[in-house]
Amino acid sequence: MIRLQNKLDFNYGNIKIFSGSSHPGLAQEVAEYLGVSLARRELVKFPNDNIFVRLEESVRGKDVYIINTASAPVNDNIMETLIFCDACRRGSAARITVVMPYMPYGRSDKKDQPRVPITARLMADLIQTAGADRYITVDLHAGQIQGFFSIPGDEVSSFHLLSEYLLEKKLENATIVTNDLGFAKKGRNYAATLDMPLAFMEKRRTSNDAKSEILSIIGDVNDRDVVIVDDEISTGGSLMNTLKAVKDNGARDIYVVCTHGIFVGPALERLKAQPFKEIITTNTVPQMHAKSMLPNLTVLSIGPLIGEVMARVHDGRSVGEMWNE
Ligand code: R5P
């Protein structure tokens, strides 16, 4: 159970919340949750693609939050966030928190081939160098990415939000299926909370271009509903492989749950063409287009959770307490 309590005590100077251009709807929702208005700013993209940000309200001595997610155009939104940080730092903000619900480049978190970058680390360096004092994000691709940052941060988990929604569905005779072994531990949490058995896909990627192949399914899905869980759906390639495998193994109704519904390239067409009972995701990136394409898409808002974390960070109260931790 998540304990929300949107009460701002304003212990840390006045709060200022700026929205980048990536997800104004979510920023507005967070501001409404906190009972404050979004701060005014001017955002310009010049013909030469250079981005300009001007804060139209003073941030001197303020506790500033920049809400900008890494939806498409990803690199523009990253750059815009960094420029926001720089403007806040030069405007003498007391504290700057980058709120990036979907942290990009999470899959580039290790040197697993010769001569490749660790771009997730580079992201952390960029955010810090631009002047951020803290960050807030949702479900990193790998928890260890927290360690790439030297500044404090809060990784908000969507697990309670998603699992409580699934609990309300009262699914019987269902199995949790993880898209790959990397998600096995989180899959086990879903299985334990929902009191369902667990099956895994053993997946091995065959190249860097998002193609992957299922080698085997570990666990029993025959004549059972399945709930496929993952951190993100990008092209939907992994999901299509899992779908084929569970169907070949006799699964009945198929639900899909992920934190980050990124849905790029062929993803929406692929998902639309398949008989999923329901696809459940959050709005860590905007979902209006996906919603118009997929009638069976349920979007749970992460706004109240982010708002509550921001309130607690602002007041210096425990964040773990929200989950009785
Ligand atoms: C992989 O490690 C992740 O958990 C997801 O399975 C992956 O990011 C999904 O990507 P795509 O939808 O392109 O297969």
mmCIF file of C-alpha atoms and ligand atoms in Angstrom:
data_model
loop_
_atom_site.group_PDB
_atom_site.id
_atom_site.type_symbol
_atom_site.label_atom_id
_atom_site.label_comp_id
_atom_site.label_asym_id
_atom_site.label_seq_id
_atom_site.Cartn_x
_atom_site.Cartn_y
_atom_site.Cartn_z
ATOM 1 C CA MET A 1 0.000 0.000 0.000
ATOM 2 C CA ILE A 2 1.392 3.420 -0.965
ATOM 3 C CA ARG A 3 0.903 6.192 1.591
ATOM 4 C CA LEU A 4 0.338 9.490 -0.189
ATOM 5 C CA GLN A 5 -0.032 12.717 1.703
ATOM 6 C CA ASN A 6 0.409 15.833 -0.408
ATOM 7 C CA LYS A 7 1.243 18.373 2.213
ATOM 8 C CA LEU A 8 3.919 20.954 1.514
ATOM 9 C CA ASP A 9 5.513 22.543 4.548
ATOM 10 C CA PHE A 10 7.846 24.816 2.553
ATOM 11 C CA ASN A 11 10.843 24.132 4.776
ATOM 12 C CA TYR A 12 13.393 24.638 2.032
ATOM 13 C CA GLY A 13 12.592 28.083 0.701
ATOM 14 C CA ASN A 14 9.916 28.329 -1.907
ATOM 15 C CA ILE A 15 9.534 25.535 -4.390
ATOM 16 C CA LYS A 16 9.710 26.249 -8.126
ATOM 17 C CA ILE A 17 8.656 23.629 -10.644
ATOM 18 C CA PHE A 18 9.548 24.005 -14.300
ATOM 19 C CA SER A 19 8.232 21.810 -17.065
ATOM 20 C CA GLY A 20 10.424 21.011 -20.046
ATOM 21 C CA SER A 21 8.763 20.477 -23.402
ATOM 22 C CA SER A 22 8.684 16.661 -23.288
ATOM 23 C CA HIS A 23 5.692 15.994 -21.034
ATOM 24 C CA PRO A 24 3.799 19.118 -19.935
ATOM 25 C CA GLY A 25 0.744 17.026 -19.011
ATOM 26 C CA LEU A 26 2.654 15.092 -16.365
ATOM 27 C CA ALA A 27 4.317 18.259 -15.034
ATOM 28 C CA GLN A 28 0.892 19.884 -14.712
ATOM 29 C CA GLU A 29 -0.456 16.841 -12.900
ATOM 30 C CA VAL A 30 2.451 16.932 -10.436
ATOM 31 C CA ALA A 31 1.984 20.672 -9.857
ATOM 32 C CA GLU A 32 -1.739 20.150 -9.199
ATOM 33 C CA TYR A 33 -0.961 17.323 -6.784
ATOM 34 C CA LEU A 34 1.297 19.711 -4.867
ATOM 35 C CA GLY A 35 -1.120 22.611 -5.129
ATOM 36 C CA VAL A 36 1.358 24.940 -6.842
ATOM 37 C CA SER A 37 1.533 26.529 -10.309
ATOM 38 C CA LEU A 38 4.225 25.631 -12.810
ATOM 39 C CA ALA A 39 6.850 28.355 -13.026
ATOM 40 C CA ARG A 40 6.911 30.378 -16.230
ATOM 41 C CA ARG A 41 9.703 29.895 -18.717
ATOM 42 C CA GLU A 42 10.477 30.618 -22.357
ATOM 43 C CA LEU A 43 11.658 27.754 -24.554
ATOM 44 C CA VAL A 44 12.925 28.357 -28.076
ATOM 45 C CA LYS A 45 14.429 26.065 -30.660
ATOM 46 C CA PHE A 46 16.341 28.139 -33.185
ATOM 47 C CA PRO A 47 16.483 27.247 -36.903
ATOM 48 C CA ASN A 48 19.991 25.874 -36.310
ATOM 49 C CA ASP A 49 18.526 23.417 -33.731
ATOM 50 C CA ASN A 50 20.140 25.243 -30.781
ATOM 51 C CA ILE A 51 17.876 25.343 -27.733
ATOM 52 C CA PHE A 52 17.311 28.438 -25.615
ATOM 53 C CA VAL A 53 15.733 28.512 -22.160
ATOM 54 C CA ARG A 54 14.843 31.624 -20.164
ATOM 55 C CA LEU A 55 13.377 31.372 -16.685
ATOM 56 C CA GLU A 56 10.669 33.986 -16.406
ATOM 57 C CA GLU A 57 10.583 33.821 -12.608
ATOM 58 C CA SER A 58 13.420 34.274 -10.143
ATOM 59 C CA VAL A 59 14.918 31.059 -8.773
ATOM 60 C CA ARG A 60 17.349 32.770 -6.386
ATOM 61 C CA GLY A 61 17.456 30.768 -3.167
ATOM 62 C CA LYS A 62 14.649 28.462 -4.339
ATOM 63 C CA ASP A 63 14.224 24.679 -4.295
ATOM 64 C CA VAL A 64 13.895 24.055 -8.041
ATOM 65 C CA TYR A 65 12.508 20.983 -9.815
ATOM 66 C CA ILE A 66 12.874 20.505 -13.576
ATOM 67 C CA ILE A 67 10.406 17.936 -14.879
ATOM 68 C CA ASN A 68 11.489 16.607 -18.259
ATOM 69 C CA THR A 69 11.365 13.025 -19.427
ATOM 70 C CA ALA A 70 13.425 11.372 -22.138
ATOM 71 C CA SER A 71 10.690 10.770 -24.671
ATOM 72 C CA ALA A 72 11.262 11.437 -28.374
ATOM 73 C CA PRO A 73 13.134 13.501 -29.490
ATOM 74 C CA VAL A 74 15.288 11.951 -26.769
ATOM 75 C CA ASN A 75 18.539 13.817 -27.341
ATOM 76 C CA ASP A 76 16.805 17.198 -27.647
ATOM 77 C CA ASN A 77 14.981 16.574 -24.371
ATOM 78 C CA ILE A 78 18.220 15.602 -22.639
ATOM 79 C CA MET A 79 19.945 18.733 -23.927
ATOM 80 C CA GLU A 80 16.976 20.882 -22.916
ATOM 81 C CA THR A 81 17.149 19.471 -19.375
ATOM 82 C CA LEU A 82 20.864 20.258 -19.132
ATOM 83 C CA ILE A 83 20.300 23.802 -20.388
ATOM 84 C CA PHE A 84 17.500 24.215 -17.804
ATOM 85 C CA CYS A 85 19.939 23.145 -15.073
ATOM 86 C CA ASP A 86 22.513 25.628 -16.272
ATOM 87 C CA ALA A 87 19.943 28.448 -16.298
ATOM 88 C CA CYS A 88 18.861 27.560 -12.741
ATOM 89 C CA ARG A 89 22.438 27.352 -11.475
ATOM 90 C CA ARG A 90 23.362 30.700 -13.019
ATOM 91 C CA GLY A 91 20.108 32.091 -11.602
ATOM 92 C CA SER A 92 21.349 31.193 -8.076
ATOM 93 C CA ALA A 93 18.870 28.396 -7.293
ATOM 94 C CA ALA A 94 19.482 26.973 -3.813
ATOM 95 C CA ARG A 95 18.942 23.387 -4.943
ATOM 96 C CA ILE A 96 18.213 21.873 -8.348
ATOM 97 C CA THR A 97 16.468 18.523 -8.790
ATOM 98 C CA VAL A 98 16.143 16.925 -12.203
ATOM 99 C CA VAL A 99 12.924 14.915 -12.388
ATOM 100 C CA MET A 100 13.386 12.568 -15.338
ATOM 101 C CA PRO A 101 10.748 9.830 -15.064
ATOM 102 C CA TYR A 102 12.245 7.854 -17.958
ATOM 103 C CA MET A 103 16.046 7.896 -17.772
ATOM 104 C CA PRO A 104 17.510 7.288 -21.248
ATOM 105 C CA TYR A 105 20.466 5.124 -22.271
ATOM 106 C CA GLY A 106 19.819 2.712 -19.403
ATOM 107 C CA ARG A 107 20.647 -0.265 -21.583
ATOM 108 C CA SER A 108 24.166 1.075 -22.138
ATOM 109 C CA ASP A 109 25.276 0.353 -18.564
ATOM 110 C CA LYS A 110 28.349 -1.817 -19.033
ATOM 111 C CA LYS A 111 31.275 -2.403 -21.359
ATOM 112 C CA ASP A 112 30.076 -5.774 -22.617
ATOM 113 C CA GLN A 113 31.865 -5.568 -25.958
ATOM 114 C CA PRO A 114 35.229 -4.076 -26.875
ATOM 115 C CA ARG A 115 35.269 -0.354 -27.653
ATOM 116 C CA VAL A 116 31.732 0.537 -26.571
ATOM 117 C CA PRO A 117 30.634 3.430 -24.329
ATOM 118 C CA ILE A 118 28.826 3.318 -20.992
ATOM 119 C CA THR A 119 26.316 5.975 -21.917
ATOM 120 C CA ALA A 120 24.205 5.605 -18.771
ATOM 121 C CA ARG A 121 27.260 6.786 -16.826
ATOM 122 C CA LEU A 122 27.768 9.639 -19.268
ATOM 123 C CA MET A 123 24.132 10.686 -18.653
ATOM 124 C CA ALA A 124 24.765 10.827 -14.914
ATOM 125 C CA ASP A 125 27.936 12.873 -15.447
ATOM 126 C CA LEU A 126 26.122 15.304 -17.734
ATOM 127 C CA ILE A 127 23.261 15.873 -15.292
ATOM 128 C CA GLN A 128 25.686 16.518 -12.439
ATOM 129 C CA THR A 129 28.008 18.729 -14.471
ATOM 130 C CA ALA A 130 25.050 20.840 -15.619
ATOM 131 C CA GLY A 131 24.385 21.684 -11.984
ATOM 132 C CA ALA A 132 21.812 19.218 -10.628
ATOM 133 C CA ASP A 133 22.030 18.568 -6.882
ATOM 134 C CA ARG A 134 19.567 15.680 -6.921
ATOM 135 C CA TYR A 135 17.596 13.534 -9.342
ATOM 136 C CA ILE A 136 14.275 11.728 -9.234
ATOM 137 C CA THR A 137 13.491 8.973 -11.717
ATOM 138 C CA VAL A 138 11.230 5.949 -12.105
ATOM 139 C CA ASP A 139 12.389 2.323 -12.462
ATOM 140 C CA LEU A 140 15.896 2.497 -13.870
ATOM 141 C CA HIS A 141 16.712 -0.231 -16.365
ATOM 142 C CA ALA A 142 19.233 -1.541 -13.827
ATOM 143 C CA GLY A 143 19.371 -0.459 -10.176
ATOM 144 C CA GLN A 144 23.159 -0.199 -10.340
ATOM 145 C CA ILE A 145 22.812 2.916 -12.523
ATOM 146 C CA GLN A 146 22.122 4.737 -9.229
ATOM 147 C CA GLY A 147 25.820 4.256 -8.527
ATOM 148 C CA PHE A 148 26.785 6.231 -11.641
ATOM 149 C CA PHE A 149 25.523 9.348 -9.851
ATOM 150 C CA SER A 150 27.494 10.954 -7.028
ATOM 151 C CA ILE A 151 24.556 13.203 -6.143
ATOM 152 C CA PRO A 152 21.649 11.834 -4.098
ATOM 153 C CA GLY A 153 18.629 10.575 -5.953
ATOM 154 C CA ASP A 154 15.319 8.799 -5.567
ATOM 155 C CA GLU A 155 14.350 5.947 -7.851
ATOM 156 C CA VAL A 156 10.575 5.745 -7.622
ATOM 157 C CA SER A 157 9.215 2.239 -8.094
ATOM 158 C CA SER A 158 6.072 1.703 -10.156
ATOM 159 C CA PHE A 159 5.713 -1.774 -8.673
ATOM 160 C CA HIS A 160 3.065 -0.925 -6.082
ATOM 161 C CA LEU A 161 1.009 1.079 -8.558
ATOM 162 C CA LEU A 162 1.038 -1.699 -11.168
ATOM 163 C CA SER A 163 0.670 -4.640 -8.793
ATOM 164 C CA GLU A 164 -2.236 -3.017 -6.917
ATOM 165 C CA TYR A 165 -4.007 -2.516 -10.250
ATOM 166 C CA LEU A 166 -3.431 -6.174 -11.130
ATOM 167 C CA LEU A 167 -4.626 -7.308 -7.689
ATOM 168 C CA GLU A 168 -7.946 -5.559 -8.307
ATOM 169 C CA LYS A 169 -8.448 -7.640 -11.440
ATOM 170 C CA LYS A 170 -8.608 -10.765 -9.245
ATOM 171 C CA LEU A 171 -7.023 -12.941 -11.934
ATOM 172 C CA GLU A 172 -7.279 -16.633 -11.255
ATOM 173 C CA ASN A 173 -5.204 -19.384 -12.764
ATOM 174 C CA ALA A 174 -2.636 -16.904 -14.070
ATOM 175 C CA THR A 175 1.156 -17.007 -14.335
ATOM 176 C CA ILE A 176 3.598 -14.108 -14.249
ATOM 177 C CA VAL A 177 6.027 -14.304 -17.174
ATOM 178 C CA THR A 178 9.174 -12.196 -17.380
ATOM 179 C CA ASN A 179 10.439 -11.209 -20.813
ATOM 180 C CA ASP A 180 13.991 -12.090 -19.860
ATOM 181 C CA LEU A 181 16.091 -13.395 -16.985
ATOM 182 C CA GLY A 182 17.275 -9.853 -16.195
ATOM 183 C CA PHE A 183 13.787 -9.084 -14.903
ATOM 184 C CA ALA A 184 13.493 -12.317 -12.914
ATOM 185 C CA LYS A 185 13.876 -10.732 -9.478
ATOM 186 C CA LYS A 186 11.215 -8.119 -10.127
ATOM 187 C CA GLY A 187 9.052 -10.825 -11.699
ATOM 188 C CA ARG A 188 9.345 -12.773 -8.469
ATOM 189 C CA ASN A 189 8.054 -9.733 -6.551
ATOM 190 C CA TYR A 190 4.989 -9.604 -8.806
ATOM 191 C CA ALA A 191 4.456 -13.359 -8.394
ATOM 192 C CA ALA A 192 4.722 -13.116 -4.596
ATOM 193 C CA THR A 193 2.407 -10.104 -4.290
ATOM 194 C CA LEU A 194 -0.198 -11.525 -6.666
ATOM 195 C CA ASP A 195 0.213 -15.070 -5.344
ATOM 196 C CA MET A 196 0.867 -16.455 -8.829
ATOM 197 C CA PRO A 197 3.467 -18.880 -10.177
ATOM 198 C CA LEU A 198 6.353 -17.530 -12.220
ATOM 199 C CA ALA A 199 7.761 -18.437 -15.638
ATOM 200 C CA PHE A 200 10.801 -16.955 -17.375
ATOM 201 C CA MET A 201 11.840 -16.428 -20.930
ATOM 202 C CA GLU A 202 15.433 -17.282 -21.544
ATOM 203 C CA LYS A 203 16.342 -14.712 -24.185
ATOM 204 C CA ARG A 204 19.534 -14.071 -26.007
ATOM 205 C CA ARG A 205 19.892 -11.016 -28.214
ATOM 206 C CA THR A 206 21.355 -11.861 -31.607
ATOM 207 C CA SER A 207 22.453 -8.335 -32.548
ATOM 208 C CA ASN A 208 22.353 -4.709 -31.438
ATOM 209 C CA ASP A 209 19.385 -3.828 -33.637
ATOM 210 C CA ALA A 210 16.808 -4.940 -31.073
ATOM 211 C CA LYS A 211 16.338 -8.358 -32.700
ATOM 212 C CA SER A 212 16.286 -11.086 -30.139
ATOM 213 C CA GLU A 213 15.312 -14.698 -29.991
ATOM 214 C CA ILE A 214 13.636 -16.755 -27.331
ATOM 215 C CA LEU A 215 15.576 -19.873 -26.580
ATOM 216 C CA SER A 216 13.218 -21.451 -24.104
ATOM 217 C CA ILE A 217 10.438 -20.877 -21.614
ATOM 218 C CA ILE A 218 11.121 -21.952 -18.056
ATOM 219 C CA GLY A 219 7.868 -22.675 -16.229
ATOM 220 C CA ASP A 220 4.313 -23.742 -17.032
ATOM 221 C CA VAL A 221 1.822 -21.545 -18.883
ATOM 222 C CA ASN A 222 -0.327 -24.280 -20.437
ATOM 223 C CA ASP A 223 -4.057 -23.498 -20.159
ATOM 224 C CA ARG A 224 -3.325 -20.494 -17.946
ATOM 225 C CA ASP A 225 -3.700 -16.734 -18.359
ATOM 226 C CA VAL A 226 -0.350 -14.989 -18.408
ATOM 227 C CA VAL A 227 0.822 -11.574 -17.248
ATOM 228 C CA ILE A 228 4.001 -10.614 -19.107
ATOM 229 C CA VAL A 229 6.012 -8.122 -17.037
ATOM 230 C CA ASP A 230 8.972 -5.982 -18.119
ATOM 231 C CA ASP A 231 10.512 -2.602 -17.379
ATOM 232 C CA GLU A 232 9.948 -1.224 -20.860
ATOM 233 C CA ILE A 233 8.477 -1.957 -24.251
ATOM 234 C CA SER A 234 10.480 -0.242 -26.922
ATOM 235 C CA THR A 235 10.052 -1.774 -30.395
ATOM 236 C CA GLY A 236 7.968 -4.597 -28.977
ATOM 237 C CA GLY A 237 10.377 -7.161 -30.457
ATOM 238 C CA SER A 238 11.028 -8.958 -27.162
ATOM 239 C CA LEU A 239 7.323 -8.967 -26.394
ATOM 240 C CA MET A 240 6.438 -10.528 -29.769
ATOM 241 C CA ASN A 241 8.899 -13.337 -29.100
ATOM 242 C CA THR A 242 7.477 -13.916 -25.635
ATOM 243 C CA LEU A 243 3.952 -13.816 -27.011
ATOM 244 C CA LYS A 244 4.747 -16.502 -29.581
ATOM 245 C CA ALA A 245 6.419 -18.663 -26.956
ATOM 246 C CA VAL A 246 3.566 -18.487 -24.445
ATOM 247 C CA LYS A 247 0.965 -19.112 -27.147
ATOM 248 C CA ASP A 248 2.936 -22.078 -28.490
ATOM 249 C CA ASN A 249 2.934 -23.376 -24.923
ATOM 250 C CA GLY A 250 -0.846 -23.156 -24.546
ATOM 251 C CA ALA A 251 -1.422 -19.799 -22.769
ATOM 252 C CA ARG A 252 -4.965 -18.363 -22.701
ATOM 253 C CA ASP A 253 -5.577 -14.618 -22.074
ATOM 254 C CA ILE A 254 -2.444 -12.502 -22.239
ATOM 255 C CA TYR A 255 -1.897 -9.319 -20.218
ATOM 256 C CA VAL A 256 1.184 -7.124 -20.583
ATOM 257 C CA VAL A 257 2.574 -4.853 -17.867
ATOM 258 C CA CYS A 258 5.484 -2.437 -18.169
ATOM 259 C CA THR A 259 6.624 0.775 -16.476
ATOM 260 C CA HIS A 260 7.859 2.570 -19.564
ATOM 261 C CA GLY A 261 5.649 2.222 -22.645
ATOM 262 C CA ILE A 262 8.111 3.760 -25.070
ATOM 263 C CA PHE A 263 6.468 2.204 -28.159
ATOM 264 C CA VAL A 264 8.900 3.211 -30.914
ATOM 265 C CA GLY A 265 9.145 2.122 -34.571
ATOM 266 C CA PRO A 266 6.816 -0.777 -35.307
ATOM 267 C CA ALA A 267 5.710 -1.268 -31.678
ATOM 268 C CA LEU A 268 2.154 0.124 -31.867
ATOM 269 C CA GLU A 269 1.338 -1.682 -35.128
ATOM 270 C CA ARG A 270 2.702 -4.893 -33.665
ATOM 271 C CA LEU A 271 0.725 -4.575 -30.450
ATOM 272 C CA LYS A 272 -2.437 -3.617 -32.291
ATOM 273 C CA ALA A 273 -2.235 -6.721 -34.446
ATOM 274 C CA GLN A 274 -2.129 -9.090 -31.469
ATOM 275 C CA PRO A 275 -5.001 -10.239 -29.275
ATOM 276 C CA PHE A 276 -3.696 -8.928 -25.962
ATOM 277 C CA LYS A 277 -6.401 -8.811 -23.329
ATOM 278 C CA GLU A 278 -4.902 -5.634 -21.846
ATOM 279 C CA ILE A 279 -1.643 -3.690 -21.994
ATOM 280 C CA ILE A 280 -0.918 -1.778 -18.800
ATOM 281 C CA THR A 281 1.712 0.921 -18.550
ATOM 282 C CA THR A 282 2.388 4.280 -16.879
ATOM 283 C CA ASN A 283 2.804 7.804 -18.197
ATOM 284 C CA THR A 284 6.540 8.152 -17.581
ATOM 285 C CA VAL A 285 6.442 9.226 -21.234
ATOM 286 C CA PRO A 286 3.395 10.767 -22.978
ATOM 287 C CA GLN A 287 0.852 8.138 -24.005
ATOM 288 C CA MET A 288 -1.736 10.115 -25.985
ATOM 289 C CA HIS A 289 -0.702 8.704 -29.366
ATOM 290 C CA ALA A 290 -0.434 5.139 -28.044
ATOM 291 C CA LYS A 291 -3.829 5.491 -26.380
ATOM 292 C CA SER A 292 -5.406 6.520 -29.685
ATOM 293 C CA MET A 293 -3.910 3.470 -31.404
ATOM 294 C CA LEU A 294 -4.547 0.814 -28.759
ATOM 295 C CA PRO A 295 -8.032 0.570 -27.249
ATOM 296 C CA ASN A 296 -6.815 -2.091 -24.832
ATOM 297 C CA LEU A 297 -4.091 0.183 -23.382
ATOM 298 C CA THR A 298 -4.505 1.211 -19.733
ATOM 299 C CA VAL A 299 -2.286 4.082 -18.587
ATOM 300 C CA LEU A 300 -1.795 4.476 -14.831
ATOM 301 C CA SER A 301 -0.530 7.878 -13.800
ATOM 302 C CA ILE A 302 2.799 8.117 -12.057
ATOM 303 C CA GLY A 303 2.066 11.807 -11.311
ATOM 304 C CA PRO A 304 0.850 11.434 -7.707
ATOM 305 C CA LEU A 305 3.855 9.265 -6.806
ATOM 306 C CA ILE A 306 6.321 11.735 -8.271
ATOM 307 C CA GLY A 307 4.481 14.609 -6.601
ATOM 308 C CA GLU A 308 4.584 12.882 -3.239
ATOM 309 C CA VAL A 309 8.307 12.125 -3.557
ATOM 310 C CA MET A 310 8.952 15.759 -4.477
ATOM 311 C CA ALA A 311 6.947 16.950 -1.451
ATOM 312 C CA ARG A 312 8.971 14.696 0.840
ATOM 313 C CA VAL A 313 12.302 15.675 -0.722
ATOM 314 C CA HIS A 314 11.326 19.320 -0.379
ATOM 315 C CA ASP A 315 10.368 18.917 3.268
ATOM 316 C CA GLY A 316 13.219 16.561 4.146
ATOM 317 C CA ARG A 317 10.833 13.749 5.070
ATOM 318 C CA SER A 318 11.335 10.028 4.474
ATOM 319 C CA VAL A 319 10.514 8.710 1.014
ATOM 320 C CA GLY A 320 10.788 5.043 2.036
ATOM 321 C CA GLU A 321 7.960 5.636 4.501
ATOM 322 C CA MET A 322 5.597 5.808 1.525
ATOM 323 C CA TRP A 323 6.062 2.063 1.180
ATOM 324 C CA ASN A 324 6.376 1.399 4.914
ATOM 325 C CA GLU A 325 10.153 1.012 4.502
HETATM 326 C C1 R5P B 1 15.499 -5.618 -22.046
HETATM 327 O O1 R5P B 1 16.467 -5.865 -21.379
HETATM 328 C C2 R5P B 1 14.305 -4.932 -21.512
HETATM 329 O O2 R5P B 1 13.890 -5.471 -20.310
HETATM 330 C C3 R5P B 1 13.156 -4.956 -22.488
HETATM 331 O O3 R5P B 1 12.781 -6.298 -22.724
HETATM 332 C C4 R5P B 1 13.547 -4.316 -23.772
HETATM 333 O O4 R5P B 1 14.035 -3.034 -23.509
HETATM 334 C C5 R5P B 1 12.377 -4.200 -24.704
HETATM 335 O O5 R5P B 1 12.827 -3.715 -25.943
HETATM 336 P P1 R5P B 1 12.047 -4.093 -27.260
HETATM 337 O O6 R5P B 1 10.600 -3.782 -27.019
HETATM 338 O O7 R5P B 1 12.654 -3.236 -28.340
HETATM 339 O O8 R5P B 1 12.267 -5.552 -27.540
#
